[in-house]
PDB file of C-alpha atoms and ligand atoms in Angstrom:
ATOM      1  CA  MET R 166      15.203   1.750  22.899  1.00  0.00           C
ATOM      2  CA  SER R 167      12.251  -0.492  22.111  1.00  0.00           C
ATOM      3  CA  SER R 168      12.736  -3.009  19.329  1.00  0.00           C
ATOM      4  CA  VAL R 169       9.937  -1.556  17.217  1.00  0.00           C
ATOM      5  CA  ARG R 170      11.452   1.921  17.431  1.00  0.00           C
ATOM      6  CA  TYR R 171      14.850   0.461  16.566  1.00  0.00           C
ATOM      7  CA  ASN R 172      13.449  -1.497  13.605  1.00  0.00           C
ATOM      8  CA  ILE R 173      11.763   1.615  12.209  1.00  0.00           C
ATOM      9  CA  GLN R 174      15.019   3.554  12.462  1.00  0.00           C
ATOM     10  CA  ILE R 175      17.010   0.816  10.777  1.00  0.00           C
ATOM     11  CA  THR R 176      14.426   0.463   8.018  1.00  0.00           C
ATOM     12  CA  GLN R 177      14.368   4.216   7.412  1.00  0.00           C
ATOM     13  CA  GLU R 178      18.162   4.226   7.243  1.00  0.00           C
ATOM     14  CA  LYS R 179      18.163   1.382   4.724  1.00  0.00           C
ATOM     15  CA  ILE R 180      15.562   3.215   2.621  1.00  0.00           C
ATOM     16  CA  ARG R 181      17.634   6.402   2.628  1.00  0.00           C
ATOM     17  CA  ALA R 182      20.853   4.529   1.863  1.00  0.00           C
ATOM     18  CA  GLU R 183      19.262   2.694  -1.048  1.00  0.00           C
ATOM     19  CA  LYS R 184      17.747   5.880  -2.435  1.00  0.00           C
ATOM     20  CA  HIS R 185      21.088   7.628  -2.048  1.00  0.00           C
ATOM     21  CA  LYS R 186      22.762   5.050  -4.298  1.00  0.00           C
ATOM     22  CA  LEU R 187      20.582   6.121  -7.202  1.00  0.00           C
ATOM     23  CA  ALA R 188      22.394   8.962  -8.833  1.00  0.00           C
ATOM     24  CA  GLN R 189      19.425  10.097 -10.898  1.00  0.00           C
ATOM     25  CA  GLY R 190      15.809  10.433 -10.031  1.00  0.00           C
ATOM     26  CA  HIS R 191      13.799  12.686  -7.822  1.00  0.00           C
ATOM     27  CA  LEU R 192      15.135  13.267  -4.375  1.00  0.00           C
ATOM     28  CA  SER R 193      12.109  12.393  -2.311  1.00  0.00           C
ATOM     29  CA  ILE R 194      12.651   9.458   0.017  1.00  0.00           C
ATOM     30  CA  PRO R 195      10.291   6.508  -0.512  1.00  0.00           C
ATOM     31  CA  LYS R 196       7.411   6.438   1.922  1.00  0.00           C
ATOM     32  CA  LEU R 197       7.528   3.782   4.627  1.00  0.00           C
ATOM     33  CA  VAL R 198       4.107   2.162   5.022  1.00  0.00           C
ATOM     34  CA  ALA R 199       4.265   0.132   8.239  1.00  0.00           C
ATOM     35  CA  VAL R 200       2.096  -2.940   7.720  1.00  0.00           C
ATOM     36  CA  SER R 201       0.330  -3.481  11.035  1.00  0.00           C
ATOM     37  CA  LYS R 202      -2.029  -6.303  10.052  1.00  0.00           C
ATOM     38  CA  GLN R 203      -2.190  -9.100  12.638  1.00  0.00           C
ATOM     39  CA  GLN R 204       0.202  -7.290  14.927  1.00  0.00           C
ATOM     40  CA  PRO R 205      -0.449  -6.762  18.637  1.00  0.00           C
ATOM     41  CA  ASP R 206      -1.747  -3.370  19.704  1.00  0.00           C
ATOM     42  CA  ASN R 207       1.165  -2.652  22.026  1.00  0.00           C
ATOM     43  CA  LYS R 208       3.606  -2.846  19.109  1.00  0.00           C
ATOM     44  CA  VAL R 209       1.428  -0.594  16.993  1.00  0.00           C
ATOM     45  CA  ASP R 210       1.342   1.954  19.816  1.00  0.00           C
ATOM     46  CA  GLU R 211       5.112   1.689  20.187  1.00  0.00           C
ATOM     47  CA  SER R 212       5.511   2.558  16.537  1.00  0.00           C
ATOM     48  CA  ILE R 213       3.204   5.576  16.845  1.00  0.00           C
ATOM     49  CA  LEU R 214       5.224   6.789  19.831  1.00  0.00           C
ATOM     50  CA  ALA R 215       8.345   6.356  17.700  1.00  0.00           C
ATOM     51  CA  GLY R 216       6.826   8.773  15.193  1.00  0.00           C
ATOM     52  CA  GLN R 217       5.489   6.381  12.574  1.00  0.00           C
ATOM     53  CA  ARG R 218       2.315   7.795  11.005  1.00  0.00           C
ATOM     54  CA  VAL R 219       1.730   5.778   7.819  1.00  0.00           C
ATOM     55  CA  PHE R 220       0.220   2.306   8.163  1.00  0.00           C
ATOM     56  CA  GLY R 221      -1.054  -0.463   5.915  1.00  0.00           C
ATOM     57  CA  GLU R 222      -3.869  -2.892   6.713  1.00  0.00           C
ATOM     58  CA  ASN R 223      -5.291  -5.688   4.588  1.00  0.00           C
ATOM     59  CA  ARG R 224      -8.741  -6.146   6.117  1.00  0.00           C
ATOM     60  CA  VAL R 225     -11.345  -3.440   6.470  1.00  0.00           C
ATOM     61  CA  GLN R 226     -13.030  -4.746   9.639  1.00  0.00           C
ATOM     62  CA  GLU R 227      -9.774  -5.383  11.508  1.00  0.00           C
ATOM     63  CA  ALA R 228      -8.512  -1.980  10.464  1.00  0.00           C
ATOM     64  CA  LYS R 229     -11.663  -0.268  11.674  1.00  0.00           C
ATOM     65  CA  GLN R 230     -11.355  -1.800  15.134  1.00  0.00           C
ATOM     66  CA  ARG R 231      -7.730  -0.852  15.397  1.00  0.00           C
ATOM     67  CA  TRP R 232      -7.652   2.552  13.799  1.00  0.00           C
ATOM     68  CA  HIS R 233     -10.988   4.263  14.286  1.00  0.00           C
ATOM     69  CA  ALA R 234     -10.188   5.649  17.742  1.00  0.00           C
ATOM     70  CA  ARG R 235      -6.489   6.102  17.019  1.00  0.00           C
ATOM     71  CA  LYS R 236      -7.283   8.267  14.008  1.00  0.00           C
ATOM     72  CA  VAL R 237      -9.281  10.595  16.223  1.00  0.00           C
ATOM     73  CA  LYS R 238      -6.395  10.767  18.676  1.00  0.00           C
ATOM     74  CA  TYR R 239      -3.734  11.206  15.974  1.00  0.00           C
ATOM     75  CA  PRO R 240      -5.270  13.216  13.112  1.00  0.00           C
ATOM     76  CA  ASP R 241      -2.062  12.990  11.064  1.00  0.00           C
ATOM     77  CA  LEU R 242      -2.244   9.201  10.694  1.00  0.00           C
ATOM     78  CA  GLU R 243      -2.365   7.966   7.098  1.00  0.00           C
ATOM     79  CA  LEU R 244      -3.945   4.574   6.424  1.00  0.00           C
ATOM     80  CA  HIS R 245      -3.414   2.501   3.294  1.00  0.00           C
ATOM     81  CA  LEU R 246      -5.672  -0.357   2.301  1.00  0.00           C
ATOM     82  CA  ILE R 247      -3.363  -3.024   0.856  1.00  0.00           C
ATOM     83  CA  GLY R 248      -5.587  -6.135   0.890  1.00  0.00           C
ATOM     84  CA  PRO R 249      -8.428  -7.275  -1.385  1.00  0.00           C
ATOM     85  CA  LEU R 250     -11.533  -5.090  -1.164  1.00  0.00           C
ATOM     86  CA  GLN R 251     -14.988  -6.631  -1.435  1.00  0.00           C
ATOM     87  CA  THR R 252     -17.600  -4.316  -2.837  1.00  0.00           C
ATOM     88  CA  ASN R 253     -19.786  -4.611   0.276  1.00  0.00           C
ATOM     89  CA  LYS R 254     -16.925  -3.132   2.338  1.00  0.00           C
ATOM     90  CA  VAL R 255     -16.307  -0.136   0.084  1.00  0.00           C
ATOM     91  CA  ALA R 256     -18.320   2.350   2.163  1.00  0.00           C
ATOM     92  CA  ASP R 257     -16.386   1.477   5.329  1.00  0.00           C
ATOM     93  CA  ALA R 258     -13.092   1.508   3.448  1.00  0.00           C
ATOM     94  CA  VAL R 259     -13.657   4.972   1.962  1.00  0.00           C
ATOM     95  CA  GLU R 260     -14.621   6.305   5.369  1.00  0.00           C
ATOM     96  CA  LEU R 261     -11.558   4.911   7.172  1.00  0.00           C
ATOM     97  CA  PHE R 262      -8.671   4.774   4.718  1.00  0.00           C
ATOM     98  CA  ASP R 263      -6.651   7.565   3.101  1.00  0.00           C
ATOM     99  CA  PHE R 264      -5.192   5.542   0.215  1.00  0.00           C
ATOM    100  CA  ILE R 265      -6.742   2.600  -1.630  1.00  0.00           C
ATOM    101  CA  GLU R 266      -3.916   0.514  -3.113  1.00  0.00           C
ATOM    102  CA  VAL R 267      -5.983  -2.346  -4.478  1.00  0.00           C
ATOM    103  CA  VAL R 268      -8.163  -1.087  -7.330  1.00  0.00           C
ATOM    104  CA  ASP R 269      -8.204  -4.077  -9.663  1.00  0.00           C
ATOM    105  CA  ARG R 270     -11.556  -4.548 -11.398  1.00  0.00           C
ATOM    106  CA  VAL R 271     -14.232  -2.617 -13.192  1.00  0.00           C
ATOM    107  CA  LYS R 272     -17.013  -3.268 -10.692  1.00  0.00           C
ATOM    108  CA  LEU R 273     -14.835  -2.165  -7.767  1.00  0.00           C
ATOM    109  CA  ALA R 274     -13.713   0.976  -9.577  1.00  0.00           C
ATOM    110  CA  LYS R 275     -17.317   1.944 -10.300  1.00  0.00           C
ATOM    111  CA  ILE R 276     -18.492   1.389  -6.729  1.00  0.00           C
ATOM    112  CA  LEU R 277     -15.474   3.237  -5.304  1.00  0.00           C
ATOM    113  CA  ALA R 278     -16.259   6.183  -7.543  1.00  0.00           C
ATOM    114  CA  VAL R 279     -19.884   6.341  -6.411  1.00  0.00           C
ATOM    115  CA  GLU R 280     -18.959   5.997  -2.756  1.00  0.00           C
ATOM    116  CA  MET R 281     -16.202   8.629  -2.881  1.00  0.00           C
ATOM    117  CA  ARG R 282     -18.641  11.061  -4.440  1.00  0.00           C
ATOM    118  CA  ARG R 283     -21.271  10.226  -1.827  1.00  0.00           C
ATOM    119  CA  GLN R 284     -18.834  10.784   1.063  1.00  0.00           C
ATOM    120  CA  ASN R 285     -17.028  13.602  -0.703  1.00  0.00           C
ATOM    121  CA  ARG R 286     -13.751  11.821   0.036  1.00  0.00           C
ATOM    122  CA  HIS R 287     -11.711  11.625  -3.152  1.00  0.00           C
ATOM    123  CA  LEU R 288      -8.935   9.279  -2.097  1.00  0.00           C
ATOM    124  CA  PRO R 289      -5.748   8.725  -4.053  1.00  0.00           C
ATOM    125  CA  CYS R 290      -5.733   5.193  -5.465  1.00  0.00           C
ATOM    126  CA  PHE R 291      -3.266   2.661  -6.832  1.00  0.00           C
ATOM    127  CA  VAL R 292      -4.130   0.092  -9.451  1.00  0.00           C
ATOM    128  CA  GLN R 293      -2.944  -3.322  -8.297  1.00  0.00           C
ATOM    129  CA  VAL R 294      -1.229  -5.325 -11.018  1.00  0.00           C
ATOM    130  CA  ASN R 295      -0.864  -9.112 -10.973  1.00  0.00           C
ATOM    131  CA  THR R 296       2.606  -8.978 -12.525  1.00  0.00           C
ATOM    132  CA  GLY R 297       3.144 -12.727 -12.064  1.00  0.00           C
ATOM    133  CA  GLU R 298      -0.268 -13.542 -13.576  1.00  0.00           C
ATOM    134  CA  GLU R 299      -0.970 -15.834 -10.625  1.00  0.00           C
ATOM    135  CA  PRO R 300      -4.526 -17.214 -10.670  1.00  0.00           C
ATOM    136  CA  GLN R 301      -4.995 -16.988  -6.881  1.00  0.00           C
ATOM    137  CA  LYS R 302      -3.731 -13.414  -6.634  1.00  0.00           C
ATOM    138  CA  ALA R 303      -5.635 -10.158  -6.971  1.00  0.00           C
ATOM    139  CA  GLY R 304      -4.645  -7.541  -9.515  1.00  0.00           C
ATOM    140  CA  VAL R 305      -5.180  -6.580 -13.116  1.00  0.00           C
ATOM    141  CA  MET R 306      -3.378  -8.670 -15.726  1.00  0.00           C
ATOM    142  CA  PRO R 307      -0.447  -6.805 -17.305  1.00  0.00           C
ATOM    143  CA  SER R 308      -2.051  -6.959 -20.767  1.00  0.00           C
ATOM    144  CA  GLU R 309      -5.139  -5.151 -19.430  1.00  0.00           C
ATOM    145  CA  VAL R 310      -3.465  -2.488 -17.329  1.00  0.00           C
ATOM    146  CA  ASP R 311      -3.473   0.407 -19.791  1.00  0.00           C
ATOM    147  CA  GLU R 312      -7.131   0.010 -20.639  1.00  0.00           C
ATOM    148  CA  PHE R 313      -8.104  -0.384 -16.990  1.00  0.00           C
ATOM    149  CA  ILE R 314      -6.193   2.733 -15.877  1.00  0.00           C
ATOM    150  CA  HIS R 315      -7.888   4.674 -18.641  1.00  0.00           C
ATOM    151  CA  PHE R 316     -11.279   3.373 -17.518  1.00  0.00           C
ATOM    152  CA  CYS R 317     -10.626   4.367 -13.875  1.00  0.00           C
ATOM    153  CA  GLN R 318      -9.524   7.835 -14.880  1.00  0.00           C
ATOM    154  CA  GLN R 319     -11.917   8.652 -17.691  1.00  0.00           C
ATOM    155  CA  ASP R 320     -15.085   6.761 -16.808  1.00  0.00           C
ATOM    156  CA  CYS R 321     -14.862   6.802 -13.008  1.00  0.00           C
ATOM    157  CA  SER R 322     -12.797   9.979 -12.375  1.00  0.00           C
ATOM    158  CA  LEU R 323     -10.730   8.098  -9.816  1.00  0.00           C
ATOM    159  CA  ASP R 324      -7.496   9.753  -8.740  1.00  0.00           C
ATOM    160  CA  ILE R 325      -5.073   7.040  -9.857  1.00  0.00           C
ATOM    161  CA  VAL R 326      -1.658   8.060  -8.520  1.00  0.00           C
ATOM    162  CA  GLY R 327       0.302   4.896  -9.250  1.00  0.00           C
ATOM    163  CA  LEU R 328       0.603   1.128  -9.448  1.00  0.00           C
ATOM    164  CA  MET R 329       1.066  -1.555  -6.818  1.00  0.00           C
ATOM    165  CA  CYS R 330       2.270  -5.154  -7.064  1.00  0.00           C
ATOM    166  CA  ILE R 331       3.064  -8.188  -4.932  1.00  0.00           C
ATOM    167  CA  PRO R 332       5.564 -10.352  -6.855  1.00  0.00           C
ATOM    168  CA  PRO R 333       5.234 -14.147  -6.726  1.00  0.00           C
ATOM    169  CA  ALA R 334       6.861 -15.525  -3.579  1.00  0.00           C
ATOM    170  CA  ASP R 335       9.130 -17.919  -5.456  1.00  0.00           C
ATOM    171  CA  GLU R 336      10.501 -15.601  -8.128  1.00  0.00           C
ATOM    172  CA  GLU R 337      13.139 -12.913  -8.322  1.00  0.00           C
ATOM    173  CA  PRO R 338      11.168  -9.756  -7.550  1.00  0.00           C
ATOM    174  CA  ALA R 339      13.388  -7.504  -9.688  1.00  0.00           C
ATOM    175  CA  MET R 340      11.765  -8.328 -13.036  1.00  0.00           C
ATOM    176  CA  HIS R 341       8.328  -7.678 -11.537  1.00  0.00           C
ATOM    177  CA  PHE R 342       9.435  -4.322 -10.177  1.00  0.00           C
ATOM    178  CA  ALA R 343      10.914  -3.426 -13.561  1.00  0.00           C
ATOM    179  CA  LEU R 344       7.671  -4.402 -15.290  1.00  0.00           C
ATOM    180  CA  LEU R 345       5.572  -2.317 -12.895  1.00  0.00           C
ATOM    181  CA  ARG R 346       7.842   0.691 -13.389  1.00  0.00           C
ATOM    182  CA  GLU R 347       7.506   0.370 -17.151  1.00  0.00           C
ATOM    183  CA  MET R 348       3.706   0.216 -16.974  1.00  0.00           C
ATOM    184  CA  ALA R 349       3.566   3.250 -14.681  1.00  0.00           C
ATOM    185  CA  LYS R 350       5.870   5.224 -16.932  1.00  0.00           C
ATOM    186  CA  ARG R 351       3.907   4.681 -20.108  1.00  0.00           C
ATOM    187  CA  ASN R 352       0.729   5.701 -18.271  1.00  0.00           C
ATOM    188  CA  ASN R 353       2.303   8.818 -16.760  1.00  0.00           C
ATOM    189  CA  LEU R 354       1.845   7.616 -13.190  1.00  0.00           C
ATOM    190  CA  SER R 355       4.471   8.748 -10.698  1.00  0.00           C
ATOM    191  CA  GLU R 356       3.878   6.461  -7.710  1.00  0.00           C
ATOM    192  CA  LEU R 357       5.062   2.863  -7.332  1.00  0.00           C
ATOM    193  CA  SER R 358       3.982   0.857  -4.295  1.00  0.00           C
ATOM    194  CA  MET R 359       6.380  -2.070  -4.322  1.00  0.00           C
ATOM    195  CA  GLY R 360       8.729  -3.787  -1.905  1.00  0.00           C
ATOM    196  CA  MET R 361       8.088  -5.609   1.362  1.00  0.00           C
ATOM    197  CA  SER R 362      10.347  -6.694   4.246  1.00  0.00           C
ATOM    198  CA  SER R 363      12.386  -9.109   2.167  1.00  0.00           C
ATOM    199  CA  ASP R 364      12.828  -7.005  -0.962  1.00  0.00           C
ATOM    200  CA  PHE R 365      12.213  -3.307  -0.315  1.00  0.00           C
ATOM    201  CA  GLU R 366      15.804  -2.368  -1.107  1.00  0.00           C
ATOM    202  CA  THR R 367      15.568  -4.032  -4.519  1.00  0.00           C
ATOM    203  CA  ALA R 368      12.243  -2.300  -5.065  1.00  0.00           C
ATOM    204  CA  ILE R 369      13.788   1.100  -4.330  1.00  0.00           C
ATOM    205  CA  ALA R 370      16.567   0.375  -6.793  1.00  0.00           C
ATOM    206  CA  PHE R 371      13.774  -0.103  -9.361  1.00  0.00           C
ATOM    207  CA  GLY R 372      12.094   3.176  -8.494  1.00  0.00           C
ATOM    208  CA  SER R 373       9.691   2.335  -5.681  1.00  0.00           C
ATOM    209  CA  THR R 374       8.179   5.434  -4.065  1.00  0.00           C
ATOM    210  CA  SER R 375       6.339   3.571  -1.321  1.00  0.00           C
ATOM    211  CA  VAL R 376       7.429   0.395   0.475  1.00  0.00           C
ATOM    212  CA  ARG R 377       5.101  -1.781   2.570  1.00  0.00           C
ATOM    213  CA  VAL R 378       7.061  -3.261   5.455  1.00  0.00           C
ATOM    214  CA  GLY R 379       5.499  -5.441   8.158  1.00  0.00           C
ATOM    215  CA  SER R 380       7.545  -8.157   9.794  1.00  0.00           C
ATOM    216  CA  ALA R 381      10.861  -6.303   9.560  1.00  0.00           C
ATOM    217  CA  ILE R 382       9.337  -3.663  11.845  1.00  0.00           C
ATOM    218  CA  PHE R 383       6.928  -5.559  14.059  1.00  0.00           C
ATOM    219  CA  GLY R 384       8.259  -9.115  13.942  1.00  0.00           C
ATOM    220  CA  ALA R 385       6.382 -12.234  12.799  1.00  0.00           C
ATOM    221  CA  ARG R 386       2.623 -11.851  12.523  1.00  0.00           C
ATOM    222  CA  GLU R 387       0.025 -13.607  14.671  1.00  0.00           C
ATOM    223  CA  LYS R 388      -1.944 -16.206  12.731  1.00  0.00           C
ATOM    224  CA  GLN R 389      -4.909 -14.776  10.866  1.00  0.00           C
ATOM    225  CA  LYS R 390      -8.209 -16.028  12.306  1.00  0.00           C
TER     226      LYS R 390
HETATM  227  C1  PLP E 449       1.453  -8.388   4.591  1.00  0.00           C
HETATM  228  C2  PLP E 449       1.742  -7.516   3.444  1.00  0.00           C
HETATM  229  C3  PLP E 449       2.940  -6.758   3.391  1.00  0.00           C
HETATM  230  C4  PLP E 449       4.026  -6.816   4.459  1.00  0.00           C
HETATM  231  O1  PLP E 449       4.726  -8.011   4.382  1.00  0.00           O
HETATM  232  P1  PLP E 449       6.109  -8.219   5.190  1.00  0.00           P
HETATM  233  O2  PLP E 449       6.773  -9.310   4.466  1.00  0.00           O
HETATM  234  O3  PLP E 449       5.726  -8.576   6.589  1.00  0.00           O
HETATM  235  O4  PLP E 449       6.841  -6.952   5.138  1.00  0.00           O
HETATM  236  C5  PLP E 449       3.115  -5.923   2.318  1.00  0.00           C
HETATM  237  N1  PLP E 449       2.199  -5.820   1.333  1.00  0.00           N
HETATM  238  C6  PLP E 449       1.051  -6.524   1.352  1.00  0.00           C
HETATM  239  C7  PLP E 449       0.085  -6.344   0.252  1.00  0.00           C
HETATM  240  C8  PLP E 449       0.791  -7.386   2.389  1.00  0.00           C
HETATM  241  O5  PLP E 449      -0.360  -8.088   2.401  1.00  0.00           O
END
């Protein structure tokens, strides 16, 4: 068995085991978004052959090169944009991706809304929250989340399905996951995109419905150019 196939199986088993520990809650198993950014094509193809269909990419141009033809070949692929989105890339992003996980500012929300209408592609979106309030990181500040969600829904008619966060690298992720869950709950949002290779089990314990796992499946990434 190839290592990528094996890693996907192990990760899926860990996700199921973690979900199983939670006595309460809905029964659906958290979605595994395989983060393929900066990974070699042969490993990506291995994962598709192993049955993986949901992928995350952080750059629109790189994703286009990698996924445009593959999406034609495999119509059931589901692509998530998980990296910062510049407004001049919105048209390409709406055309290629199936989920936008990084809605984090008024201008972006407005342009996404216009572009989705223009392409008649009304993609489910996550609002990204900067739970650690880190200056270098994308995401809405926690104090502004409620108002921003309301703006996206009411003023832009975006289909906001949930919240997404990337906790600070040097902090316990649990409190950030708990905070994100709380913000989603009070805004009646059911989806939580949280948890990466190092902390997806903790994230599931805090209610994650979608984990973004890269290196645990594909190994260490190539350096970004
Ligand atoms: C790269 C990345 C991941 C995957 O990280 P791993 O630690 O390799 O699992 C998840 N989420 C986002 C937003 C990323 O940029």
